[in-house]
Amino acid sequence: MNQRLKVVVRGAVQGVGFRPFIYRFATEMDLRGYVLNSTSGVMIEVEGGKEILDKFLFRIKKEKPPASIIISLEFSFLDPVGFENFQILESDSKEKISTLILPDIAICDDCKREMLDQNDRRYLYPFINCTNCGPRFSIIEFLPYDRPNTSMKNFEMCDNCKREYNDPANRRFHAQPIACSECGPHIELWNKHGKVLAQRNEAFQKSVELIREGKIIALKGLGGFQLVVDAQNTNAVQRLRKRKRREEKPFALMFPTLNEVKKVCEVSKFEERLLQSSESPIVLLKKIKQQTKSNGREISESVAPNNPYLGVMLPYTPLHLLLFRELNFPIVATSANISEEPIVIDEHEALKKLSGIADYYLVHNRPIVRHVDDSIVRIVRDREMVMRRARGYAPLPVTINMHHEESGTKNILAVGGHLKNTVALLVGKNIFTSQHIGDLSTAESFNTFEKVIRDFQTLYESSDFVAACDLHPDYVSTKFAKEKFNDVIQIQHHEAHIAACRMENQVEGYALGVSWDGTGYGYDGTIWGGEFFITNDQGDYQHFAQFKKFHLPGGELAIKEPRRSAIGILYEIFRDNLFDQDIELVNQFSAQELKLIRQMLEKKINSPLTSSVGRLFDGVASLLGIKQKLNYEGQAAMMLEFSADENELVSYPFEIADAEPLLIDWRPIIKEIMSDCGKNSVGKISARFHNTLAEIILEVAKRSKLNKVVLSGGCFQNAFLLNRTIEKLQENNFSVYWHQRIPPNDGGIAVGQIALALNRLSKEKSFYSSEKIKGS
């Protein structure tokens, strides 16, 4: 089955024979489509089978013209449109030029080579960079992107750097962060009181010794501080967990080389490409059961307890590479922040915020203008799925088909949701998405949220716009939008999820949207999270099906305690008889807790209704004894996913009642699970539960009589569920769409808010235009 591959290549790719290169390449491989130069970079669209498109993609970077330099290569797989041949298209002279700010870029091979060359003047210099790599988004203060408008403005270039900067033939021609050891930033090692212990190369050597000793180092990186420890030293990792109050949530790892990664994890060719890309994100990789020891030691189990995956990245800055020049083992490299707060970016702030966590501080004097976390990506069915969009990706835009100015609307600013917040701004054809901000539950997070919005207004010179926000009246992002802006459009949470997926996959016509997550405010004021919608290009959303609702005793507390979701689920089955049943779950509560929970459920006090599939996952995990109280968001659902037996294909019965919307009754599933407990393994039961959810989607899709299905929401980060669902649907000839460049979780909400706000504004414009015609 043919697909369409859309590629945007940015860098030195115009005027260097890149389009003829792509033309020869595509015609040689018998692909149809086009290539053109645009203000966003070189745009390529080709159609063919998935395998040949993968080969095409891999060959672009490997065989590119010698004079070309690829800084960023973003791609998506879309529906074919039936190109008849391959051609070089003329650039659109009417296309409005919009300023693209590049993300921070991993160190290039040329800079690596120079940094390790004893005869080069930048030998072992930790801030080496050129026009093809280094900091961008994290150092820019204003546009245009010139050195005086960056945090490098206080570092006056030496004569050698000036000569390179002004030489059009030099690789550092107009490289704004250009520097060397004579004129640029330098590093220092501080103790916990801020006293300088060592500088420059000596600071590196002492830091290496401290890491080997098991000390916790706060390292000032590209977009913020990281906490670094020896990943093979269990005592050091556990000490970091205790100090950071992060009991079980996985830590990210940085490995010295790709070969070292392969000793510990399974690495496909797609994951290998991603690890070595200029984006250089954290990639979720499956652990090898029998790991090859590195230097006689293994990765500590405390890095990712009870988790078959590791979050892995390779060194992406010269500073990291210099550390690994001495360290030949993997390190934990986790964001340096207090729980629920943004990553720390200033060294003096770090001394205060990380006091009691870090033993030492490896800092530098190049200011970080804005926080940029490491991005997180996983490969699903040989395609990238971004789960946290930040370094390497933000603030690159998503390009939409319709120029919103054609519909007479203003720019649109979307403020996102409450969890995993990002904001987005529509200017022309581009939706600029911010870096990951996080949960807006603290004053510090909200301050960062406001700063990011001010950033966007300044960088993109945009102040006259419509604001789009969530429907939830108590979200701080919603309150902010209503207080600050006159024109505000509120978008329902789950509709925004589907709209984001529709937009990035360029889905045309009618499609069934499936939006499953933990929580989202519904039109009826209850908590939604198991929703199906009939959708179209115009933004019309009909609520087609929904999971049967159940109560969450304790409200917010139930989100942190899966056992409460389980009690709410069982109450829908047994009602008042629940507390007389001989059920193991009931024994998880004290007599006083059960008394209060019973009152909540019977009197419907502090026990909101929900249709959330995310909470259903929690309830099943609790019933199976997997997890009763969470140490981090999504833990129970993740552990349920990890336990699933991949060889189990059986599913449970379920019922769908004819109603508006259709009502999916999960009670038969729960009864079967309870019957299965003790008879079958947790792995089989978990797999059967996942299989059943896929069957539910298939059945609702059949009833919708539509052949396109869009999958969005946090539940579809679950690779087992996503894979089983795609398989079921494709076996039954449905076209399936899932996320690629925009996260399926709430990190993608802002993009969906823009999509639906744009639909509404276009309809209003159309309505007023038709009224004007009628009255004329």
PDB file of N, CA, C and O in Angstrom, residues 132-182:
ATOM      1  N   ASN A 132      26.275  25.125  11.654  1.00  0.00           N
ATOM      2  CA  ASN A 132      25.528  23.872  11.493  1.00  0.00           C
ATOM      3  C   ASN A 132      25.151  23.207  12.810  1.00  0.00           C
ATOM      4  O   ASN A 132      24.489  22.171  12.807  1.00  0.00           O
ATOM      5  N   CYS A 133      25.587  23.787  13.925  1.00  0.00           N
ATOM      6  CA  CYS A 133      25.267  23.144  15.207  1.00  0.00           C
ATOM      7  C   CYS A 133      25.367  24.150  16.345  1.00  0.00           C
ATOM      8  O   CYS A 133      25.843  25.271  16.165  1.00  0.00           O
ATOM      9  N   GLY A 134      24.917  23.697  17.515  1.00  0.00           N
ATOM     10  CA  GLY A 134      25.040  24.524  18.712  1.00  0.00           C
ATOM     11  C   GLY A 134      23.744  25.176  19.136  1.00  0.00           C
ATOM     12  O   GLY A 134      22.673  24.887  18.608  1.00  0.00           O
ATOM     13  N   PRO A 135      23.826  26.110  20.088  1.00  0.00           N
ATOM     14  CA  PRO A 135      22.627  26.728  20.645  1.00  0.00           C
ATOM     15  C   PRO A 135      21.970  27.698  19.675  1.00  0.00           C
ATOM     16  O   PRO A 135      22.646  28.368  18.901  1.00  0.00           O
ATOM     17  N   ARG A 136      20.665  27.752  19.692  1.00  0.00           N
ATOM     18  CA  ARG A 136      19.891  28.704  18.902  1.00  0.00           C
ATOM     19  C   ARG A 136      18.748  29.239  19.793  1.00  0.00           C
ATOM     20  O   ARG A 136      18.816  30.322  20.307  1.00  0.00           O
ATOM     21  N   PHE A 137      17.709  28.413  19.922  1.00  0.00           N
ATOM     22  CA  PHE A 137      16.492  28.819  20.623  1.00  0.00           C
ATOM     23  C   PHE A 137      16.771  29.186  22.088  1.00  0.00           C
ATOM     24  O   PHE A 137      16.135  30.077  22.646  1.00  0.00           O
ATOM     25  N   SER A 138      17.730  28.513  22.712  1.00  0.00           N
ATOM     26  CA  SER A 138      17.980  28.737  24.142  1.00  0.00           C
ATOM     27  C   SER A 138      18.788  30.001  24.418  1.00  0.00           C
ATOM     28  O   SER A 138      18.914  30.414  25.570  1.00  0.00           O
ATOM     29  N   ILE A 139      19.351  30.651  23.359  1.00  0.00           N
ATOM     30  CA  ILE A 139      20.162  31.852  23.603  1.00  0.00           C
ATOM     31  C   ILE A 139      19.586  33.118  22.980  1.00  0.00           C
ATOM     32  O   ILE A 139      20.038  34.218  23.296  1.00  0.00           O
ATOM     33  N   ILE A 140      18.590  32.995  22.098  1.00  0.00           N
ATOM     34  CA  ILE A 140      18.073  34.177  21.406  1.00  0.00           C
ATOM     35  C   ILE A 140      17.152  34.980  22.323  1.00  0.00           C
ATOM     36  O   ILE A 140      16.300  34.430  23.016  1.00  0.00           O
ATOM     37  N   GLU A 141      17.335  36.303  22.318  1.00  0.00           N
ATOM     38  CA  GLU A 141      16.500  37.195  23.125  1.00  0.00           C
ATOM     39  C   GLU A 141      15.493  37.941  22.258  1.00  0.00           C
ATOM     40  O   GLU A 141      14.334  38.083  22.637  1.00  0.00           O
ATOM     41  N   PHE A 142      15.951  38.405  21.094  1.00  0.00           N
ATOM     42  CA  PHE A 142      15.091  39.144  20.169  1.00  0.00           C
ATOM     43  C   PHE A 142      15.463  38.776  18.740  1.00  0.00           C
ATOM     44  O   PHE A 142      16.537  38.244  18.491  1.00  0.00           O
ATOM     45  N   LEU A 143      14.573  39.098  17.817  1.00  0.00           N
ATOM     46  CA  LEU A 143      14.879  38.992  16.397  1.00  0.00           C
ATOM     47  C   LEU A 143      15.276  40.379  15.893  1.00  0.00           C
ATOM     48  O   LEU A 143      14.810  41.386  16.440  1.00  0.00           O
ATOM     49  N   PRO A 144      16.091  40.481  14.868  1.00  0.00           N
ATOM     50  CA  PRO A 144      16.667  39.375  14.090  1.00  0.00           C
ATOM     51  C   PRO A 144      17.729  38.618  14.892  1.00  0.00           C
ATOM     52  O   PRO A 144      18.280  39.130  15.869  1.00  0.00           O
ATOM     53  N   TYR A 145      18.023  37.404  14.432  1.00  0.00           N
ATOM     54  CA  TYR A 145      18.971  36.538  15.112  1.00  0.00           C
ATOM     55  C   TYR A 145      20.396  36.998  14.806  1.00  0.00           C
ATOM     56  O   TYR A 145      21.062  36.499  13.916  1.00  0.00           O
ATOM     57  N   ASP A 146      20.831  38.020  15.538  1.00  0.00           N
ATOM     58  CA  ASP A 146      22.190  38.542  15.444  1.00  0.00           C
ATOM     59  C   ASP A 146      22.803  38.485  16.830  1.00  0.00           C
ATOM     60  O   ASP A 146      22.088  38.521  17.843  1.00  0.00           O
ATOM     61  N   ARG A 147      24.109  38.444  16.883  1.00  0.00           N
ATOM     62  CA  ARG A 147      24.794  38.263  18.174  1.00  0.00           C
ATOM     63  C   ARG A 147      24.359  39.257  19.255  1.00  0.00           C
ATOM     64  O   ARG A 147      24.161  38.867  20.406  1.00  0.00           O
ATOM     65  N   PRO A 148      24.164  40.555  18.937  1.00  0.00           N
ATOM     66  CA  PRO A 148      23.732  41.489  19.981  1.00  0.00           C
ATOM     67  C   PRO A 148      22.355  41.153  20.569  1.00  0.00           C
ATOM     68  O   PRO A 148      21.997  41.664  21.631  1.00  0.00           O
ATOM     69  N   ASN A 149      21.587  40.321  19.866  1.00  0.00           N
ATOM     70  CA  ASN A 149      20.252  39.935  20.343  1.00  0.00           C
ATOM     71  C   ASN A 149      20.241  38.555  20.991  1.00  0.00           C
ATOM     72  O   ASN A 149      19.195  37.944  21.151  1.00  0.00           O
ATOM     73  N   THR A 150      21.442  38.076  21.359  1.00  0.00           N
ATOM     74  CA  THR A 150      21.542  36.769  22.009  1.00  0.00           C
ATOM     75  C   THR A 150      22.290  36.909  23.333  1.00  0.00           C
ATOM     76  O   THR A 150      22.851  37.972  23.648  1.00  0.00           O
ATOM     77  N   SER A 151      22.309  35.823  24.088  1.00  0.00           N
ATOM     78  CA  SER A 151      23.029  35.856  25.369  1.00  0.00           C
ATOM     79  C   SER A 151      24.550  35.803  25.175  1.00  0.00           C
ATOM     80  O   SER A 151      25.299  35.797  26.148  1.00  0.00           O
ATOM     81  N   MET A 152      25.009  35.801  23.901  1.00  0.00           N
ATOM     82  CA  MET A 152      26.452  35.883  23.596  1.00  0.00           C
ATOM     83  C   MET A 152      26.910  37.335  23.446  1.00  0.00           C
ATOM     84  O   MET A 152      28.082  37.600  23.162  1.00  0.00           O
ATOM     85  N   LYS A 153      26.007  38.284  23.635  1.00  0.00           N
ATOM     86  CA  LYS A 153      26.321  39.690  23.343  1.00  0.00           C
ATOM     87  C   LYS A 153      27.453  40.253  24.198  1.00  0.00           C
ATOM     88  O   LYS A 153      28.134  41.192  23.788  1.00  0.00           O
ATOM     89  N   ASN A 154      27.645  39.695  25.385  1.00  0.00           N
ATOM     90  CA  ASN A 154      28.695  40.223  26.274  1.00  0.00           C
ATOM     91  C   ASN A 154      30.062  39.590  26.038  1.00  0.00           C
ATOM     92  O   ASN A 154      31.034  39.962  26.700  1.00  0.00           O
ATOM     93  N   PHE A 155      30.127  38.636  25.116  1.00  0.00           N
ATOM     94  CA  PHE A 155      31.410  38.012  24.796  1.00  0.00           C
ATOM     95  C   PHE A 155      31.931  38.622  23.491  1.00  0.00           C
ATOM     96  O   PHE A 155      31.482  38.275  22.408  1.00  0.00           O
ATOM     97  N   GLU A 156      32.890  39.539  23.627  1.00  0.00           N
ATOM     98  CA  GLU A 156      33.434  40.197  22.440  1.00  0.00           C
ATOM     99  C   GLU A 156      34.377  39.240  21.708  1.00  0.00           C
ATOM    100  O   GLU A 156      35.274  38.651  22.314  1.00  0.00           O
ATOM    101  N   MET A 157      34.166  39.103  20.409  1.00  0.00           N
ATOM    102  CA  MET A 157      34.960  38.168  19.619  1.00  0.00           C
ATOM    103  C   MET A 157      36.425  38.597  19.536  1.00  0.00           C
ATOM    104  O   MET A 157      36.719  39.779  19.364  1.00  0.00           O
ATOM    105  N   CYS A 158      37.310  37.606  19.637  1.00  0.00           N
ATOM    106  CA  CYS A 158      38.736  37.865  19.405  1.00  0.00           C
ATOM    107  C   CYS A 158      38.963  38.032  17.898  1.00  0.00           C
ATOM    108  O   CYS A 158      38.062  37.795  17.091  1.00  0.00           O
ATOM    109  N   ASP A 159      40.177  38.425  17.505  1.00  0.00           N
ATOM    110  CA  ASP A 159      40.457  38.675  16.086  1.00  0.00           C
ATOM    111  C   ASP A 159      40.254  37.430  15.231  1.00  0.00           C
ATOM    112  O   ASP A 159      39.724  37.503  14.112  1.00  0.00           O
ATOM    113  N   ASN A 160      40.649  36.274  15.744  1.00  0.00           N
ATOM    114  CA  ASN A 160      40.499  35.033  14.981  1.00  0.00           C
ATOM    115  C   ASN A 160      39.023  34.688  14.760  1.00  0.00           C
ATOM    116  O   ASN A 160      38.628  34.295  13.666  1.00  0.00           O
ATOM    117  N   CYS A 161      38.235  34.834  15.804  1.00  0.00           N
ATOM    118  CA  CYS A 161      36.795  34.540  15.683  1.00  0.00           C
ATOM    119  C   CYS A 161      36.119  35.553  14.758  1.00  0.00           C
ATOM    120  O   CYS A 161      35.249  35.180  13.962  1.00  0.00           O
ATOM    121  N   LYS A 162      36.531  36.816  14.852  1.00  0.00           N
ATOM    122  CA  LYS A 162      35.963  37.845  13.967  1.00  0.00           C
ATOM    123  C   LYS A 162      36.237  37.523  12.501  1.00  0.00           C
ATOM    124  O   LYS A 162      35.371  37.682  11.640  1.00  0.00           O
ATOM    125  N   ARG A 163      37.466  37.083  12.232  1.00  0.00           N
ATOM    126  CA  ARG A 163      37.838  36.759  10.859  1.00  0.00           C
ATOM    127  C   ARG A 163      36.965  35.609  10.327  1.00  0.00           C
ATOM    128  O   ARG A 163      36.480  35.669   9.205  1.00  0.00           O
ATOM    129  N   GLU A 164      36.769  34.581  11.131  1.00  0.00           N
ATOM    130  CA  GLU A 164      35.914  33.454  10.723  1.00  0.00           C
ATOM    131  C   GLU A 164      34.463  33.903  10.544  1.00  0.00           C
ATOM    132  O   GLU A 164      33.792  33.519   9.583  1.00  0.00           O
ATOM    133  N   TYR A 165      34.004  34.737  11.463  1.00  0.00           N
ATOM    134  CA  TYR A 165      32.611  35.206  11.459  1.00  0.00           C
ATOM    135  C   TYR A 165      32.296  36.007  10.192  1.00  0.00           C
ATOM    136  O   TYR A 165      31.189  35.940   9.659  1.00  0.00           O
ATOM    137  N   ASN A 166      33.274  36.736   9.701  1.00  0.00           N
ATOM    138  CA  ASN A 166      33.052  37.619   8.546  1.00  0.00           C
ATOM    139  C   ASN A 166      33.451  37.008   7.209  1.00  0.00           C
ATOM    140  O   ASN A 166      33.308  37.651   6.167  1.00  0.00           O
ATOM    141  N   ASP A 167      33.918  35.769   7.226  1.00  0.00           N
ATOM    142  CA  ASP A 167      34.384  35.118   5.999  1.00  0.00           C
ATOM    143  C   ASP A 167      33.274  34.243   5.407  1.00  0.00           C
ATOM    144  O   ASP A 167      32.929  33.195   5.965  1.00  0.00           O
ATOM    145  N   PRO A 168      32.698  34.653   4.250  1.00  0.00           N
ATOM    146  CA  PRO A 168      31.601  33.874   3.659  1.00  0.00           C
ATOM    147  C   PRO A 168      31.986  32.429   3.321  1.00  0.00           C
ATOM    148  O   PRO A 168      31.119  31.562   3.238  1.00  0.00           O
ATOM    149  N   ALA A 169      33.270  32.175   3.148  1.00  0.00           N
ATOM    150  CA  ALA A 169      33.713  30.819   2.792  1.00  0.00           C
ATOM    151  C   ALA A 169      33.943  29.954   4.031  1.00  0.00           C
ATOM    152  O   ALA A 169      34.203  28.756   3.907  1.00  0.00           O
ATOM    153  N   ASN A 170      33.830  30.552   5.200  1.00  0.00           N
ATOM    154  CA  ASN A 170      34.119  29.820   6.439  1.00  0.00           C
ATOM    155  C   ASN A 170      32.855  29.170   7.001  1.00  0.00           C
ATOM    156  O   ASN A 170      31.759  29.720   6.878  1.00  0.00           O
ATOM    157  N   ARG A 171      33.020  28.034   7.643  1.00  0.00           N
ATOM    158  CA  ARG A 171      31.886  27.314   8.230  1.00  0.00           C
ATOM    159  C   ARG A 171      31.251  28.101   9.385  1.00  0.00           C
ATOM    160  O   ARG A 171      30.132  27.805   9.787  1.00  0.00           O
ATOM    161  N   ARG A 172      31.962  29.071   9.885  1.00  0.00           N
ATOM    162  CA  ARG A 172      31.442  29.869  11.008  1.00  0.00           C
ATOM    163  C   ARG A 172      31.000  31.267  10.567  1.00  0.00           C
ATOM    164  O   ARG A 172      30.855  32.162  11.389  1.00  0.00           O
ATOM    165  N   PHE A 173      30.789  31.422   9.262  1.00  0.00           N
ATOM    166  CA  PHE A 173      30.298  32.706   8.737  1.00  0.00           C
ATOM    167  C   PHE A 173      28.946  33.018   9.377  1.00  0.00           C
ATOM    168  O   PHE A 173      27.984  32.272   9.247  1.00  0.00           O
ATOM    169  N   HIS A 174      28.905  34.108  10.139  1.00  0.00           N
ATOM    170  CA  HIS A 174      27.700  34.569  10.834  1.00  0.00           C
ATOM    171  C   HIS A 174      27.117  33.514  11.783  1.00  0.00           C
ATOM    172  O   HIS A 174      25.906  33.445  11.990  1.00  0.00           O
ATOM    173  N   ALA A 175      27.995  32.693  12.357  1.00  0.00           N
ATOM    174  CA  ALA A 175      27.573  31.780  13.432  1.00  0.00           C
ATOM    175  C   ALA A 175      27.511  32.621  14.701  1.00  0.00           C
ATOM    176  O   ALA A 175      28.547  32.981  15.268  1.00  0.00           O
ATOM    177  N   GLN A 176      26.301  32.957  15.146  1.00  0.00           N
ATOM    178  CA  GLN A 176      26.157  33.935  16.231  1.00  0.00           C
ATOM    179  C   GLN A 176      26.791  33.486  17.556  1.00  0.00           C
ATOM    180  O   GLN A 176      27.311  34.314  18.296  1.00  0.00           O
ATOM    181  N   PRO A 177      26.784  32.189  17.896  1.00  0.00           N
ATOM    182  CA  PRO A 177      27.416  31.783  19.167  1.00  0.00           C
ATOM    183  C   PRO A 177      28.920  31.533  19.055  1.00  0.00           C
ATOM    184  O   PRO A 177      29.514  30.991  19.973  1.00  0.00           O
ATOM    185  N   ILE A 178      29.537  31.903  17.924  1.00  0.00           N
ATOM    186  CA  ILE A 178      30.959  31.622  17.702  1.00  0.00           C
ATOM    187  C   ILE A 178      31.790  32.067  18.906  1.00  0.00           C
ATOM    188  O   ILE A 178      31.546  33.128  19.494  1.00  0.00           O
ATOM    189  N   ALA A 179      32.768  31.230  19.264  1.00  0.00           N
ATOM    190  CA  ALA A 179      33.601  31.537  20.425  1.00  0.00           C
ATOM    191  C   ALA A 179      34.813  30.612  20.417  1.00  0.00           C
ATOM    192  O   ALA A 179      34.858  29.622  19.688  1.00  0.00           O
ATOM    193  N   CYS A 180      35.769  30.938  21.250  1.00  0.00           N
ATOM    194  CA  CYS A 180      36.921  30.066  21.472  1.00  0.00           C
ATOM    195  C   CYS A 180      37.381  30.279  22.913  1.00  0.00           C
ATOM    196  O   CYS A 180      36.803  31.088  23.646  1.00  0.00           O
ATOM    197  N   SER A 181      38.413  29.587  23.305  1.00  0.00           N
ATOM    198  CA  SER A 181      38.853  29.671  24.705  1.00  0.00           C
ATOM    199  C   SER A 181      39.384  31.057  25.076  1.00  0.00           C
ATOM    200  O   SER A 181      39.430  31.416  26.247  1.00  0.00           O
ATOM    201  N   GLU A 182      39.774  31.848  24.070  1.00  0.00           N
ATOM    202  CA  GLU A 182      40.289  33.190  24.348  1.00  0.00           C
ATOM    203  C   GLU A 182      39.176  34.201  24.628  1.00  0.00           C
ATOM    204  O   GLU A 182      39.341  35.098  25.446  1.00  0.00           O
TER     205      GLU A 182
END
